[in-house]
Short mmCIF file of C-alpha atoms in Angstrom, two decimals:
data_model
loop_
_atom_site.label_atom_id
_atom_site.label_comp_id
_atom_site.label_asym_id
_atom_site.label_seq_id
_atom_site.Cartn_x
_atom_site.Cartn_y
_atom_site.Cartn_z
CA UNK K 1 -41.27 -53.41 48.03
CA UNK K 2 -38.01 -52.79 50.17
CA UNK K 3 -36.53 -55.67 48.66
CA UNK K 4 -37.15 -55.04 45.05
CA UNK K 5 -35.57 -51.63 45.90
CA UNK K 6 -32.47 -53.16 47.46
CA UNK K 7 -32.08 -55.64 44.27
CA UNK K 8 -32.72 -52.92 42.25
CA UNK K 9 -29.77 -50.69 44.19
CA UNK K 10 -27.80 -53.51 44.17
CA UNK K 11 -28.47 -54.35 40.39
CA UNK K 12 -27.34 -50.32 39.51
CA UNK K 13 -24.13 -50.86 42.07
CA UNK K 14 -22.71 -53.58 39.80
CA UNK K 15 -23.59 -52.20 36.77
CA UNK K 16 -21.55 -49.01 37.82
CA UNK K 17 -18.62 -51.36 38.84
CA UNK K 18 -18.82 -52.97 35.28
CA UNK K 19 -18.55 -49.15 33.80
CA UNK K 20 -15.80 -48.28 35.79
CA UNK K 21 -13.74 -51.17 35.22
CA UNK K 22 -14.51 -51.32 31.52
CA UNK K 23 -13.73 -47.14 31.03
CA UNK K 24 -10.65 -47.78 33.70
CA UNK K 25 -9.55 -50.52 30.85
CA UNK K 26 -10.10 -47.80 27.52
CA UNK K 27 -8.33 -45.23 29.87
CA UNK K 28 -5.05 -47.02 30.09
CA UNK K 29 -5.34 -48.02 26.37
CA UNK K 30 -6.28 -44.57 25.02
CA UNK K 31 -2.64 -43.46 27.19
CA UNK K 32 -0.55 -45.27 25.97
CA UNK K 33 -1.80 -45.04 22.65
CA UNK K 34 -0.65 -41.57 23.39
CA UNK K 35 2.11 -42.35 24.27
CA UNK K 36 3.36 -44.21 21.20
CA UNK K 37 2.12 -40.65 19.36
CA UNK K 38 4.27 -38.48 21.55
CA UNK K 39 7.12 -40.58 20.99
CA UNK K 40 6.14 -40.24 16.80
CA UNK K 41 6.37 -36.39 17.53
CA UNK K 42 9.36 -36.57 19.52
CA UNK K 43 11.09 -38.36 16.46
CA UNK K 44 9.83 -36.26 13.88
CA UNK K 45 10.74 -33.07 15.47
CA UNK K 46 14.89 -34.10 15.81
CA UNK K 47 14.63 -35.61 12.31
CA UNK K 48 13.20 -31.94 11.48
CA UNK K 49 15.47 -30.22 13.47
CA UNK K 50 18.85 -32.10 11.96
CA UNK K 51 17.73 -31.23 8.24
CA UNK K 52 17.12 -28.12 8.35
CA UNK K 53 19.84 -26.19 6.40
CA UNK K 54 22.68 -23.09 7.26
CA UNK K 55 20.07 -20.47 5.60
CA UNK K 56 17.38 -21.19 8.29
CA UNK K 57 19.64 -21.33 10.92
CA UNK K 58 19.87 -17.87 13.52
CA UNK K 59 22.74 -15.83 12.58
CA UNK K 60 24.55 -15.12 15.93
CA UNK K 61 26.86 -12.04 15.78
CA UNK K 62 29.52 -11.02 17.69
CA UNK K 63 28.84 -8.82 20.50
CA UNK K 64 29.02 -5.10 19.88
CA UNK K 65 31.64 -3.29 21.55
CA UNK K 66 30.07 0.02 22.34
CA UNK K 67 33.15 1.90 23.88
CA UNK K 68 34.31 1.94 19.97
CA UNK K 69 30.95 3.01 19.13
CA UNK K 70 30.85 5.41 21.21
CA UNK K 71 34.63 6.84 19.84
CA UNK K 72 33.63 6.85 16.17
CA UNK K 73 30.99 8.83 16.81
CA UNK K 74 31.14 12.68 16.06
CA UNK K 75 30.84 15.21 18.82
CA UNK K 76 26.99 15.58 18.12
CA UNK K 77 25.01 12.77 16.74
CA UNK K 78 21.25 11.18 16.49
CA UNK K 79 19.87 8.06 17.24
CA UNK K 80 20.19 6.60 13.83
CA UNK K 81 23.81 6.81 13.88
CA UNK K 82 24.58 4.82 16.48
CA UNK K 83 22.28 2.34 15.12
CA UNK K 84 24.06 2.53 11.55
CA UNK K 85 27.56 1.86 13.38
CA UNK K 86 26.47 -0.73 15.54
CA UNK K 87 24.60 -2.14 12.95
CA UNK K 88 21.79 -2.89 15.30
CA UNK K 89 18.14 -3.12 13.88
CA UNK K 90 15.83 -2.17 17.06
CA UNK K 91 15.52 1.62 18.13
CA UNK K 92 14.08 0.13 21.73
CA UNK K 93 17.69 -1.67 22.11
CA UNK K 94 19.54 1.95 21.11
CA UNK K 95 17.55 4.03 23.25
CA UNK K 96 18.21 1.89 26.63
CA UNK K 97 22.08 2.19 25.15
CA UNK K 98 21.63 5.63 25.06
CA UNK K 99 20.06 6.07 28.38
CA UNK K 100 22.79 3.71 29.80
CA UNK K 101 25.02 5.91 28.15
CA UNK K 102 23.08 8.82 29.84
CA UNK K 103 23.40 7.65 33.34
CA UNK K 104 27.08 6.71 33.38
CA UNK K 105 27.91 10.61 31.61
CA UNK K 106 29.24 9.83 28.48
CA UNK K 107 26.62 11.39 26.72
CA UNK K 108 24.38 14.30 26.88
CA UNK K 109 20.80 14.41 25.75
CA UNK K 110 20.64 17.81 23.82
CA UNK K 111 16.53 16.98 22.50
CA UNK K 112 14.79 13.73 21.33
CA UNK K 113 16.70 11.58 19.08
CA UNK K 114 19.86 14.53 19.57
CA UNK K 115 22.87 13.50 21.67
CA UNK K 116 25.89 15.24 22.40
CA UNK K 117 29.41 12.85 23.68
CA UNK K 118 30.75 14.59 26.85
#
């Protein structure tokens, strides 16, 4: 009975060895059939990228010089006029220019949104 088990053990070890070797065999084909796919991708995206047209493409404006902001501005002002001269869109951006503006005393913070040049 020992020796049936051993064959048997045996019999299961190379079966396993088959497996591994035959899975080990798909493995390296299934990668480098990735591969070849990434590569596909790769190509499409800088054909993609090279067609697309000047519409699409991210306006990038000049910096905004805030010292002549801050000049043009009248003695007391609000929030949205310092957006309307630097023609900047997001209130979070103007309020950290404002409290930059607020730490280095060029301004003075009179209420919310209310700002007086110093």
């Amino acid at each position: 009975m020992a020796l049936d088990m051993r064959i048997a053990v045996n019999k299961t070890i190379v079966d396993l060895r088959r497996e591994i070797s035959k899975k080990t065999s798909d493995l390296g084909a299934l990668k480098s059939e990735l591969a070849r796919y990434q590569k596909v991708k790769g190509i499409l995206n800088t054909q993609s990228g090279t067609a697309r047209t000047k519409a699409n493409r991210k306006v990038r404006r000049k910096p905004v010089d805030w010292n002549s902001v801050l000049k043009q501005l009248p003695g007391s002002f609000a929030v949205s006029n310092v957006a309307n001269l630097a023609k900047v869109k997001s209130r979070n951006y103007m309020h950290r220019v404002l409290a930059k503006w607020v730490g280095q005393r060029k301004v003075k913070r009179l209420k919310p949104g209310q700002y007086q040049k110093l």
